[in-house]
């Protein structure tokens, strides 16, 4: 019985990574809606495929869309001054993301953090069937965040 349990546990450890790897084999697996939670600030992001074959991620819901005066929050920290009047729940946070079949990940773009007003290089891959890992970095130094796929 003990050997059976050990064998079963080993099979589970092997099956989970291979399942997430199979998701990373499908370029369009990234398309969908995700819940994000960055430091207690929740938002929802929609990833779509563009006509040029790249992917874009745009926020479509934020937990707190209004400022303390009851006005809709804007993307006031955007380095592109022409985008500072965009509602916070309509901000494009990734554009031009490409699928790299050799690396089995999505990369080649920058992710934008509206809370800090910065853009950094991004790489994305599934680590679980509905969990997308995004690594944002400048010169290899960065942070990892996770998006939970909703559909």
Coordinates of N, CA, C and O in Angstrom, one line a residue, residues 43-44 58-66 72-77 85-93 112 114-115:
X43 N -8.0 43.7 -10.0 CA -8.5 44.2 -11.3 C -8.7 43.0 -12.2 O -8.3 41.9 -11.9
X44 N -9.4 43.2 -13.3 CA -9.6 42.1 -14.3 C -9.0 42.6 -15.6 O -9.2 43.8 -16.0
X58 N -5.8 44.3 -21.7 CA -6.4 45.6 -21.3 C -7.3 45.3 -20.1 O -8.0 44.4 -20.0
X59 N -7.1 46.2 -19.2 CA -8.0 46.2 -18.0 C -9.4 46.5 -18.4 O -9.6 47.3 -19.3
X60 N -10.4 45.8 -17.8 CA -11.8 46.1 -18.0 C -12.6 46.3 -16.8 O -13.8 46.6 -16.8
X61 N -11.9 46.1 -15.6 CA -12.6 46.2 -14.3 C -11.5 46.5 -13.3 O -10.5 45.8 -13.3
X62 N -11.8 47.4 -12.4 CA -10.9 47.6 -11.2 C -11.8 47.7 -10.0 O -12.9 48.2 -10.1
X63 N -11.3 47.2 -8.9 CA -12.0 47.2 -7.7 C -12.4 48.6 -7.2 O -13.6 48.8 -6.7
X64 N -11.6 49.5 -7.3 CA -11.9 50.9 -6.8 C -11.7 51.9 -8.0 O -10.6 52.5 -8.1
X65 N -12.7 52.1 -8.9 CA -12.5 52.9 -10.0 C -12.7 54.4 -9.7 O -12.4 55.2 -10.6
X66 N -13.0 54.8 -8.5 CA -13.2 56.2 -8.1 C -12.2 56.7 -7.1 O -11.8 56.0 -6.3
X72 N -14.0 59.4 -11.5 CA -13.3 58.2 -12.1 C -11.8 58.4 -12.1 O -11.3 59.4 -12.5
X73 N -11.1 57.4 -11.6 CA -9.7 57.5 -11.6 C -9.1 57.4 -13.0 O -9.6 56.7 -13.8
X74 N -8.1 58.1 -13.3 CA -7.4 58.2 -14.6 C -6.0 57.6 -14.5 O -5.4 57.5 -13.4
X75 N -5.4 57.3 -15.6 CA -4.0 56.8 -15.7 C -3.0 58.0 -15.6 O -2.3 58.2 -16.5
X76 N -3.0 58.7 -14.5 CA -2.3 59.9 -14.3 C -0.8 59.7 -14.3 O 0.0 60.7 -14.6
X77 N -0.3 58.5 -14.1 CA 1.2 58.3 -14.1 C 1.8 57.8 -15.4 O 3.0 57.6 -15.5
X85 N -5.5 60.7 -19.5 CA -6.9 60.9 -19.3 C -7.7 59.6 -19.5 O -9.0 59.7 -19.4
X86 N -7.1 58.5 -19.7 CA -7.8 57.2 -19.9 C -8.3 56.7 -18.6 O -7.5 56.8 -17.6
X87 N -9.5 56.3 -18.5 CA -10.1 55.7 -17.3 C -9.2 54.5 -16.9 O -8.8 53.7 -17.7
X88 N -9.0 54.4 -15.6 CA -8.1 53.4 -15.0 C -8.5 52.0 -15.4 O -7.7 51.1 -15.6
X89 N -9.8 51.8 -15.6 CA -10.4 50.5 -16.0 C -10.4 50.2 -17.5 O -11.0 49.3 -17.9
X90 N -9.7 51.0 -18.2 CA -9.6 50.8 -19.7 C -8.1 50.9 -20.2 O -7.9 50.9 -21.4
X91 N -7.2 50.8 -19.2 CA -5.8 51.0 -19.6 C -5.3 49.7 -20.3 O -5.5 48.6 -19.8
X92 N -4.6 49.9 -21.4 CA -3.9 48.8 -22.0 C -2.6 48.6 -21.3 O -1.8 49.5 -21.2
X93 N -2.4 47.4 -20.8 CA -1.2 47.1 -20.0 C -0.1 46.3 -20.7 O 1.0 46.4 -20.4
X112 N 2.9 47.2 -18.6 CA 2.8 48.6 -18.0 C 2.1 48.4 -16.6 O 1.1 47.8 -16.4
X114 N 0.3 50.7 -14.1 CA -0.3 52.1 -13.9 C -0.1 52.6 -12.5 O -0.1 53.8 -12.3
X115 N 0.1 51.8 -11.5 CA 0.3 52.3 -10.2 C 1.7 53.0 -10.0 O 1.8 53.8 -9.2

